[in-house]
Amino acid sequence: MIVVAGEALIDLVPQGTGALAALQPALGGGPYNTAVALGRLGSPAAFCSRVSSDAFGQALLDRLRETGVDVSAVQRGTEPTTLAVATVGADGSAAYSFYVDGTADRLFTAPAALPDGTRAISFGTCSLVLEPGASAYEELMRAAAARGVFTALDPNIRAGLIPDADAYRARFKSWLPAVTLLKLSEEDARWLGGTPQEWLAAGPAAVVVTRGGEGLTAFTADGGTYSVPGERVEVVDTIGAGDTVNAALLHGLGVRDALSGPALTALGPDGWSELLGFAARAAAVTCSRAGAEPPYAHELAG
């Protein structure tokens, strides 16, 4: 079982062009997209979050269930669902503004236990920024790592939500001893500062950096560096692409029985090339269609 902990929200995505383009609600949130992608790829997955009891919250849970994701660890609240207004650039890249005051996911509390059979847990995005929930997710991360659970972190920086950049950067560094796999984009890396080598020295067994259409690079604690090119595709938008990479990496590691620090460094050139190539293909499918629509396993077969 791979558990994904973090927010579920509604993306309001523009349909059409112009300042008054209609906003279409879409189910989203980085951790939520990762959980859906894991389910579509065929990994046993569970979602750990706090979701509103409003109509949007019900739709979010319905999609998880339809995808085969376990929602028994989801807390419910009467507060509204978080909203994110997406702006899609000419190149398909997405930027977001958020409506988060008083929303349900901010009131997440750390559970006493993870679902039975948990092999890995993934964290990231808004849930590690917005208090008081951020401290609860941090508590869960440290507790899982202390029990030897494989922990993955995708910071997925949303700078507009971070009131004190330096404080967040310091907090990010404090998480690294509890992280097995760090995945982040080049843009995240520039914003955070530091290098993969510095982050590896703080704790993770591997760091994977996504480079948009140029591909992915993995750096491992034993000094290995492994890269694959991106898959060429006509980009509709990039919404959910990074989340798909995150899920594809976790799925691929699970299939290889490699959800541990030593197993990451033991993958070697062939293992990393296969894993990163799979993640690149999965992300390309997501980029080829509107919104966060990660691929199903059959779309990546062959």
Tab-separated table of C-alpha atoms in Angstrom:
chain	number	residue	atom	x	y	z
A	1	MET	CA	0.000	0.000	0.000
A	2	ILE	CA	1.273	3.473	-0.960
A	3	VAL	CA	-0.337	6.261	1.079
A	4	VAL	CA	-0.584	9.809	-0.263
A	5	ALA	CA	-1.032	12.494	2.403
A	6	GLY	CA	-2.072	16.017	1.505
A	7	GLU	CA	-4.754	18.261	0.127
A	8	ALA	CA	-7.606	17.640	-2.263
A	9	LEU	CA	-9.093	20.744	-3.864
A	10	ILE	CA	-10.993	22.099	-6.826
A	11	ASP	CA	-9.062	23.626	-9.719
A	12	LEU	CA	-10.995	26.283	-11.601
A	13	VAL	CA	-9.585	25.956	-15.112
A	14	PRO	CA	-10.320	28.531	-17.848
A	15	GLN	CA	-12.258	27.264	-20.840
A	16	GLY	CA	-11.788	29.399	-23.916
A	17	THR	CA	-9.775	32.612	-24.240
A	18	GLY	CA	-9.975	36.159	-22.983
A	19	ALA	CA	-10.313	37.784	-19.586
A	20	LEU	CA	-13.857	36.511	-19.162
A	21	ALA	CA	-13.189	32.893	-20.121
A	22	ALA	CA	-15.481	30.544	-18.206
A	23	LEU	CA	-13.920	28.688	-15.281
A	24	GLN	CA	-14.573	24.958	-15.301
A	25	PRO	CA	-14.238	23.154	-11.938
A	26	ALA	CA	-11.872	20.174	-12.008
A	27	LEU	CA	-10.843	17.788	-9.249
A	28	GLY	CA	-7.251	18.380	-8.199
A	29	GLY	CA	-4.510	19.157	-5.713
A	30	GLY	CA	-0.982	17.742	-6.009
A	31	PRO	CA	-1.372	14.881	-3.514
A	32	TYR	CA	-4.870	14.112	-4.783
A	33	ASN	CA	-3.625	13.880	-8.371
A	34	THR	CA	-0.803	11.600	-7.221
A	35	ALA	CA	-3.271	9.259	-5.517
A	36	VAL	CA	-5.500	9.125	-8.606
A	37	ALA	CA	-2.476	8.433	-10.819
A	38	LEU	CA	-1.336	5.600	-8.540
A	39	GLY	CA	-4.779	4.053	-8.698
A	40	ARG	CA	-4.898	4.293	-12.497
A	41	LEU	CA	-1.455	2.694	-12.761
A	42	GLY	CA	-2.639	-0.222	-10.649
A	43	SER	CA	-0.811	0.398	-7.383
A	44	PRO	CA	-2.665	-0.336	-4.128
A	45	ALA	CA	-3.062	3.216	-2.814
A	46	ALA	CA	-4.739	5.113	0.013
A	47	PHE	CA	-5.440	8.813	0.519
A	48	CYS	CA	-4.895	10.503	3.900
A	49	SER	CA	-6.387	13.985	4.157
A	50	ARG	CA	-9.289	16.050	5.469
A	51	VAL	CA	-12.017	16.642	2.896
A	52	SER	CA	-15.118	18.807	3.049
A	53	SER	CA	-18.554	17.277	3.327
A	54	ASP	CA	-19.780	19.725	0.647
A	55	ALA	CA	-20.617	18.675	-2.924
A	56	PHE	CA	-17.061	19.280	-4.119
A	57	GLY	CA	-15.686	17.116	-1.315
A	58	GLN	CA	-18.074	14.317	-2.189
A	59	ALA	CA	-17.013	14.478	-5.844
A	60	LEU	CA	-13.351	14.292	-4.810
A	61	LEU	CA	-13.971	11.148	-2.763
A	62	ASP	CA	-16.130	9.577	-5.459
A	63	ARG	CA	-13.322	9.823	-7.990
A	64	LEU	CA	-10.831	8.270	-5.590
A	65	ARG	CA	-13.177	5.354	-4.958
A	66	GLU	CA	-13.793	4.909	-8.689
A	67	THR	CA	-10.031	4.742	-9.208
A	68	GLY	CA	-9.643	2.082	-6.523
A	69	VAL	CA	-8.005	4.329	-3.927
A	70	ASP	CA	-8.714	3.510	-0.263
A	71	VAL	CA	-10.331	6.518	1.455
A	72	SER	CA	-10.710	5.031	4.938
A	73	ALA	CA	-8.018	7.413	6.270
A	74	VAL	CA	-9.816	10.532	4.995
A	75	GLN	CA	-11.196	12.851	7.676
A	76	ARG	CA	-14.330	14.914	6.925
A	77	GLY	CA	-15.296	18.452	7.893
A	78	THR	CA	-18.150	20.871	7.268
A	79	GLU	CA	-15.800	23.648	6.149
A	80	PRO	CA	-15.680	24.445	2.387
A	81	THR	CA	-13.325	22.891	-0.138
A	82	THR	CA	-10.155	24.781	-1.101
A	83	LEU	CA	-10.307	26.435	-4.542
A	84	ALA	CA	-7.388	27.042	-6.905
A	85	VAL	CA	-7.820	29.273	-9.956
A	86	ALA	CA	-5.528	28.071	-12.733
A	87	THR	CA	-4.070	30.288	-15.460
A	88	VAL	CA	-2.659	28.398	-18.434
A	89	GLY	CA	0.122	30.066	-20.445
A	90	ALA	CA	0.709	29.858	-24.188
A	91	ASP	CA	3.207	27.042	-23.621
A	92	GLY	CA	0.730	25.037	-21.553
A	93	SER	CA	2.323	25.883	-18.197
A	94	ALA	CA	-0.039	26.549	-15.324
A	95	ALA	CA	0.002	29.133	-12.530
A	96	TYR	CA	-2.402	29.229	-9.597
A	97	SER	CA	-4.077	31.559	-7.140
A	98	PHE	CA	-5.729	30.012	-4.091
A	99	TYR	CA	-8.779	30.508	-1.874
A	100	VAL	CA	-7.828	28.710	1.339
A	101	ASP	CA	-9.189	30.643	4.324
A	102	GLY	CA	-11.242	28.420	6.615
A	103	THR	CA	-11.192	25.404	4.297
A	104	ALA	CA	-11.486	21.801	5.428
A	105	ASP	CA	-8.049	20.456	4.479
A	106	ARG	CA	-6.281	23.011	6.684
A	107	LEU	CA	-7.692	21.317	9.790
A	108	PHE	CA	-6.136	17.892	9.154
A	109	THR	CA	-4.895	16.108	12.277
A	110	ALA	CA	-2.238	13.394	12.285
A	111	PRO	CA	-3.787	9.907	12.549
A	112	ALA	CA	-2.701	7.494	15.235
A	113	ALA	CA	-1.809	4.861	12.630
A	114	LEU	CA	-1.416	4.412	8.881
A	115	PRO	CA	-3.511	1.905	6.878
A	116	ASP	CA	-2.469	-1.730	7.243
A	117	GLY	CA	0.258	-2.757	4.837
A	118	THR	CA	1.634	0.752	4.251
A	119	ARG	CA	4.965	0.470	2.429
A	120	ALA	CA	5.429	4.125	1.472
A	121	ILE	CA	3.913	7.540	2.126
A	122	SER	CA	4.093	10.653	-0.043
A	123	PHE	CA	3.784	14.321	0.983
A	124	GLY	CA	3.802	17.676	-0.739
A	125	THR	CA	2.347	20.925	-2.088
A	126	CYS	CA	-0.040	23.180	-0.125
A	127	SER	CA	-0.547	20.760	2.745
A	128	LEU	CA	2.990	21.412	4.030
A	129	VAL	CA	2.474	25.191	3.943
A	130	LEU	CA	-0.955	25.966	5.396
A	131	GLU	CA	-1.276	25.761	9.176
A	132	PRO	CA	-2.413	24.175	11.366
A	133	GLY	CA	-2.527	21.230	8.986
A	134	ALA	CA	1.088	21.668	7.873
A	135	SER	CA	2.386	20.810	11.336
A	136	ALA	CA	0.147	17.731	11.451
A	137	TYR	CA	1.467	16.470	8.094
A	138	GLU	CA	5.011	17.165	9.291
A	139	GLU	CA	4.306	15.143	12.449
A	140	LEU	CA	3.023	12.277	10.310
A	141	MET	CA	6.101	12.420	8.058
A	142	ARG	CA	8.523	12.233	10.965
A	143	ALA	CA	6.559	9.457	12.670
A	144	ALA	CA	6.412	7.365	9.486
A	145	ALA	CA	10.135	7.793	8.861
A	146	ALA	CA	10.920	6.820	12.447
A	147	ARG	CA	9.023	3.564	11.875
A	148	GLY	CA	11.074	2.837	8.757
A	149	VAL	CA	8.365	3.672	6.211
A	150	PHE	CA	9.639	4.857	2.806
A	151	THR	CA	8.846	8.587	2.615
A	152	ALA	CA	8.579	10.656	-0.563
A	153	LEU	CA	8.450	14.457	-0.740
A	154	ASP	CA	7.388	16.633	-3.675
A	155	PRO	CA	7.468	20.235	-2.378
A	156	ASN	CA	5.704	21.516	-5.540
A	157	ILE	CA	6.277	25.135	-4.507
A	158	ARG	CA	3.346	27.555	-4.648
A	159	ALA	CA	5.192	30.748	-3.737
A	160	GLY	CA	2.024	32.826	-3.415
A	161	LEU	CA	0.956	30.733	-0.432
A	162	ILE	CA	4.265	31.069	1.436
A	163	PRO	CA	4.358	34.234	3.588
A	164	ASP	CA	7.972	33.795	4.779
A	165	ALA	CA	10.173	32.225	2.116
A	166	ASP	CA	13.251	31.927	4.328
A	167	ALA	CA	11.302	30.220	7.104
A	168	TYR	CA	9.861	27.731	4.615
A	169	ARG	CA	13.306	27.002	3.151
A	170	ALA	CA	14.625	26.280	6.629
A	171	ARG	CA	11.657	24.041	7.345
A	172	PHE	CA	12.203	22.191	4.060
A	173	LYS	CA	15.780	21.436	5.094
A	174	SER	CA	14.536	20.152	8.463
A	175	TRP	CA	12.362	17.568	6.678
A	176	LEU	CA	15.180	16.028	4.652
A	177	PRO	CA	16.445	13.611	7.347
A	178	ALA	CA	12.952	12.063	7.288
A	179	VAL	CA	12.778	11.809	3.456
A	180	THR	CA	13.800	8.758	1.398
A	181	LEU	CA	12.997	10.142	-2.077
A	182	LEU	CA	12.910	13.851	-2.916
A	183	LYS	CA	11.290	14.755	-6.228
A	184	LEU	CA	11.130	18.358	-7.402
A	185	SER	CA	11.122	20.472	-10.547
A	186	GLU	CA	13.949	22.711	-11.730
A	187	GLU	CA	11.763	25.684	-10.801
A	188	ASP	CA	11.279	24.326	-7.276
A	189	ALA	CA	15.029	23.728	-6.967
A	190	ARG	CA	15.868	27.306	-7.981
A	191	TRP	CA	13.324	28.720	-5.523
A	192	LEU	CA	14.530	26.547	-2.647
A	193	GLY	CA	18.239	27.034	-3.309
A	194	GLY	CA	20.844	24.373	-2.731
A	195	THR	CA	21.867	21.443	-4.897
A	196	PRO	CA	20.918	17.766	-5.147
A	197	GLN	CA	24.235	16.889	-3.525
A	198	GLU	CA	23.503	19.137	-0.543
A	199	TRP	CA	20.024	17.656	-0.148
A	200	LEU	CA	21.350	14.094	-0.415
A	201	ALA	CA	23.860	14.821	2.328
A	202	ALA	CA	20.956	15.777	4.604
A	203	GLY	CA	19.193	12.424	4.344
A	204	PRO	CA	17.412	11.324	1.137
A	205	ALA	CA	18.694	8.262	-0.716
A	206	ALA	CA	17.770	9.825	-4.071
A	207	VAL	CA	16.748	13.154	-5.572
A	208	VAL	CA	14.837	13.300	-8.868
A	209	VAL	CA	14.727	16.634	-10.706
A	210	THR	CA	12.190	17.140	-13.491
A	211	ARG	CA	13.238	19.378	-16.379
A	212	GLY	CA	9.979	19.853	-18.234
A	213	GLY	CA	10.200	18.693	-21.825
A	214	GLU	CA	13.918	18.073	-21.417
A	215	GLY	CA	13.401	15.031	-19.217
A	216	LEU	CA	14.359	13.870	-15.727
A	217	THR	CA	17.573	13.369	-13.784
A	218	ALA	CA	18.108	11.238	-10.689
A	219	PHE	CA	20.939	11.771	-8.223
A	220	THR	CA	21.671	9.036	-5.681
A	221	ALA	CA	23.438	9.046	-2.330
A	222	ASP	CA	26.232	6.841	-3.681
A	223	GLY	CA	27.173	9.489	-6.263
A	224	GLY	CA	25.187	8.178	-9.223
A	225	THR	CA	23.605	10.503	-11.791
A	226	TYR	CA	21.074	9.139	-14.286
A	227	SER	CA	19.122	11.070	-16.932
A	228	VAL	CA	16.480	10.397	-19.569
A	229	PRO	CA	15.099	12.770	-22.210
A	230	GLY	CA	11.514	13.932	-22.226
A	231	GLU	CA	8.878	12.347	-24.437
A	232	ARG	CA	7.901	14.585	-27.341
A	233	VAL	CA	4.200	15.384	-27.296
A	234	GLU	CA	1.851	18.188	-28.288
A	235	VAL	CA	1.264	19.899	-24.953
A	236	VAL	CA	-2.300	20.891	-24.089
A	237	ASP	CA	-1.349	21.915	-20.549
A	238	THR	CA	1.020	20.763	-17.811
A	239	ILE	CA	-1.564	20.477	-15.030
A	240	GLY	CA	-0.825	17.327	-13.026
A	241	ALA	CA	2.342	16.412	-14.934
A	242	GLY	CA	4.609	16.605	-11.884
A	243	ASP	CA	2.087	14.689	-9.805
A	244	THR	CA	2.041	11.995	-12.480
A	245	VAL	CA	5.840	11.756	-12.337
A	246	ASN	CA	5.620	11.364	-8.571
A	247	ALA	CA	3.071	8.551	-8.877
A	248	ALA	CA	4.975	6.828	-11.690
A	249	LEU	CA	8.171	6.797	-9.640
A	250	LEU	CA	6.390	5.342	-6.606
A	251	HIS	CA	4.517	2.808	-8.721
A	252	GLY	CA	7.683	1.731	-10.518
A	253	LEU	CA	9.580	1.354	-7.271
A	254	GLY	CA	6.739	-0.641	-5.768
A	255	VAL	CA	6.656	-3.008	-8.733
A	256	ARG	CA	10.425	-3.502	-8.355
A	257	ASP	CA	10.117	-4.069	-4.588
A	258	ALA	CA	12.486	-1.115	-4.243
A	259	LEU	CA	10.690	1.034	-1.665
A	260	SER	CA	13.701	1.510	0.596
A	261	GLY	CA	16.783	3.703	0.675
A	262	PRO	CA	19.263	0.887	-0.052
A	263	ALA	CA	17.091	-0.331	-2.925
A	264	LEU	CA	17.164	3.120	-4.542
A	265	THR	CA	20.943	3.178	-4.680
A	266	ALA	CA	21.011	-0.441	-5.869
A	267	LEU	CA	18.842	0.249	-8.944
A	268	GLY	CA	21.902	1.142	-11.016
A	269	PRO	CA	21.966	2.657	-14.526
A	270	ASP	CA	19.514	0.227	-16.142
A	271	GLY	CA	17.013	0.368	-13.303
A	272	TRP	CA	17.023	4.141	-13.117
A	273	SER	CA	16.810	4.491	-16.904
A	274	GLU	CA	13.733	2.259	-16.997
A	275	LEU	CA	12.101	3.988	-14.020
A	276	LEU	CA	12.727	7.532	-15.252
A	277	GLY	CA	11.683	6.632	-18.786
A	278	PHE	CA	8.406	5.235	-17.482
A	279	ALA	CA	7.795	8.449	-15.510
A	280	ALA	CA	8.572	10.580	-18.581
A	281	ARG	CA	6.094	8.621	-20.718
A	282	ALA	CA	3.408	8.910	-18.047
A	283	ALA	CA	3.894	12.676	-17.731
A	284	ALA	CA	3.747	13.096	-21.515
A	285	VAL	CA	0.319	11.456	-21.603
A	286	THR	CA	-0.919	13.840	-18.903
A	287	CYS	CA	0.437	16.848	-20.815
A	288	SER	CA	-1.321	15.720	-23.984
A	289	ARG	CA	-4.786	16.288	-22.529
A	290	ALA	CA	-6.526	19.038	-20.623
A	291	GLY	CA	-6.394	19.080	-16.841
A	292	ALA	CA	-4.934	16.532	-14.449
A	293	GLU	CA	-5.793	13.349	-16.347
A	294	PRO	CA	-2.990	10.861	-15.623
A	295	PRO	CA	-2.683	7.704	-17.717
A	296	TYR	CA	-3.996	4.245	-17.027
A	297	ALA	CA	-1.566	1.335	-16.998
A	298	HIS	CA	-2.711	0.065	-20.409
A	299	GLU	CA	-1.783	3.400	-21.999
A	300	LEU	CA	1.864	2.880	-21.027
A	301	ALA	CA	2.124	-0.790	-21.921
A	302	GLY	CA	4.692	-1.895	-24.481
